[in-house]
Amino acid sequence: MPIVHNGAVTSCVFFAVSGNSYSAGTFISSTVGVPALTHSFCKQNNPAVQTMDPSEVEFLAEKEMVKIIPNFSLDKIYLIGGDLGPFNPGLPVDVPVWLALNLKQRQKCRIVPPEWMDVEKLEEIRELERKEDAFTPVPSPYYMELTKLLLNHASDNIPKADEIRTLVKDIWDTRIAKLRLSADSFISQQEAHAKLDNLTLMEINTTRTFLLDSLNCMYKLRSNLQPGSNKGKALDY
Amino acid sequence: MFVTDIRKEFYDVVVNQRVALLISSDIDALCACKILQALFHCDQVQYTLVPVTGWQDLGTAFLEHKEQFHYFVLVNCGANVDLLEMLQPDEDSVFFICDTHRPVDVINVYNDTQIKLLIKQDDDLGVPSYDDIFRDEDEEDGDDSGNESDLGSEPSGKRRRFDEILFDYEQYEYHGTSAAMMLFELAWVLSKDTKDMLWWAIIGLTDQWVHDKITHMKYVTDIATMQRHVSRHNHRNEDEENSLSIDCMRISFEYDLRLTLYQHWSLYESICNSCYTSCNFKLWSLNGQKKLQEFLADMGLPLKQVRQKFNCMDISIKENLRDVIEESSNKYGMKDIRIQTFGVHFGFKNRFLASDVVHAAAALLESTEKDESASDTFIKALDCLSRSNLERLHLGIDLAKKKLIAIQQTVASCICTNLILSQGPFLYCYLMEGTPDVKLFSKPMALTLLCKYLLKAFVHSTRNKRCKLLPLIMAAPMDVEKGTVIVAGIPPESETSDKKNFFGRAFEKAAESTSSRTLHDHFDTSIIELKTEDRTKFLDALITLLS
């Protein structure tokens, strides 16, 4: 089963199967914050079940808080996830993104862009990302989803929206390129484990299927190279 | 009664209720509907949308929904008849009518409880005062058919005066401020107006101009009102440093050419198929074609460029095109080739003028595909007004091009074969059944457009001074199986025309006197359906009536 994390996923640990041992499957785990729920998902035959849909990741991203300026007034509301409000016209208040977008579409508020959604800051982050070989800390654990949601629905409240979109895409492209490079060297050097810090859930989700499928294939190929081994056919992990 | 505070008396009343929206089939009504739907979505008001094409449709829709709804909003229908008498509603049904048809029926004006008119009390309403029309309780309310009482001479003298006043009031039919603009003002008062709603209001106004429903003066005044809103919206978000995203909608005032759809077509085709240029050049004649070639040569536009798609024309030609064309057209007697309008611009590719959208939506609304019912076309036309349905809009533009070409060809053939006959007090033209594209003209809006173009062309081509001042009646086959024709009448063509149409009453009287089988179903009383066999006697009656 894929591991669903409650907080930010900031590092991944990969375990590869070496030629002989076939008990440990490959799995991804988090080592930060939330107790790592590492379950191996060997015995699953269908790799597709092991991924998350990007829309599910976006759903999780909508829980992030963002500042809005409402134009209506409402007392404090008590929801299962927490308390929100009170809302007074003209006074900024923190709400989850899902509520902010709904209010914006009903023309009941104005969205204030998050602090990191600024051209200079993003340019700095982009330069840093291009210089470093490892992954740099991200402005927000859901930076890609928030950019997409806020720029699609509230681009009239965000100054220089087009430049921000380009900058965030640049940062994303650089990070994905690094991820691919790292996965490539991991496989070709047949490493046993790797540790990557500062990855976001969306980036992990993007590589998840490909990486796991390719590690499975490698395992099958490697185990078939040794004729007469104890198991008759290769097991999918 | 007229609603004075549209927010308190209309919006605050319906915002907590379920509402039935009965929308007429014209582009202004569609735009008004979009604005109202957007407002309802913001406040999560439950509503049911019912398109209606005529009085019968309105009656059936009302009967279907009267059990579940108490509040009905009628857009572009219902103001010019006695609604309560026609629909016979219960005591607690309330009707909000936002209609451009004038004159407003006096019963609707003076009813205090059930009928609320979302209409501005302009100067041009001219409603007779209460005492002039209504008598004591024991006498019937006056209406224009006249009472046949044989009371004493003094009351009957008074009644004759009332009848006269009412007759004068209801004789001419015309149109008032666009319904989309009225509902945009409601949105503005609620501070919920967006650029999308502003664009829809502009399209509603342009629809009135394209289909010749309002005078030029009124169009210019309303454009000025819209221009104030446009500048307000443009200054709200944009300044030097923080430029708006390219995907945001930008509306701009344009003093653009009167060439229909020219930015989505080639310049040459647009000149050939626009009413203004085609009539001034008289493009149905060889002489006219030559003049057109001269005109293009005069401007220095190579034929190859001019026949290309507009977007692919040379940039150097496109840059000063408007000024160059204006200069040259002044030499050829076309002083008003430019008209004030608005254009919208979003994304990198998408630029549309308001008239483009009007033509596209009208073509979609009246498309004559076999398996499309009236509600299908209504929904398609409604969809093409949203920014997210650009393919539908482009499809509409293609259909509009075909429609315009068909209109021009029909006009050319009518003029060349002298199909327009002067019947004395009016001109008359009948489209035979085998005419190409005659199916397109079985729809009211397309037929009125054809009438307008034909009359303009006729005025330019005839030498008979008297004929230039006559109105035009046109008949085209409507339903071949039922054997009916659609008959439309338009007022005479003139520079300062006030667009007041008397054919509504004339048709009614003629039909009565000859007991022809007619159906006055359309909301514009100047368009009726008539059995083909009764055509001649109906026309004769009209001639005697109007002489």
GROMACS .gro file of C-alpha atoms in nm, chain B residues 11 61 96 130 155 200 267 274 290 348:
model
   10
  248TYR     CA    1  -3.280   4.054  -0.560
  298ALA     CA    2  -4.394   2.661  -1.934
  333PHE     CA    3  -4.044   4.002  -1.241
  367TYR     CA    4  -5.372   5.637  -1.446
  392PRO     CA    5  -6.942   5.855  -2.111
  437TRP     CA    6  -2.221   4.006  -2.161
  504LEU     CA    7  -1.102   4.134  -4.570
  511SER     CA    8  -2.131   4.321  -4.498
  527LYS     CA    9  -1.556   4.726  -6.056
  585PHE     CA   10  -0.258   3.517  -2.678
   0.00000   0.00000   0.00000
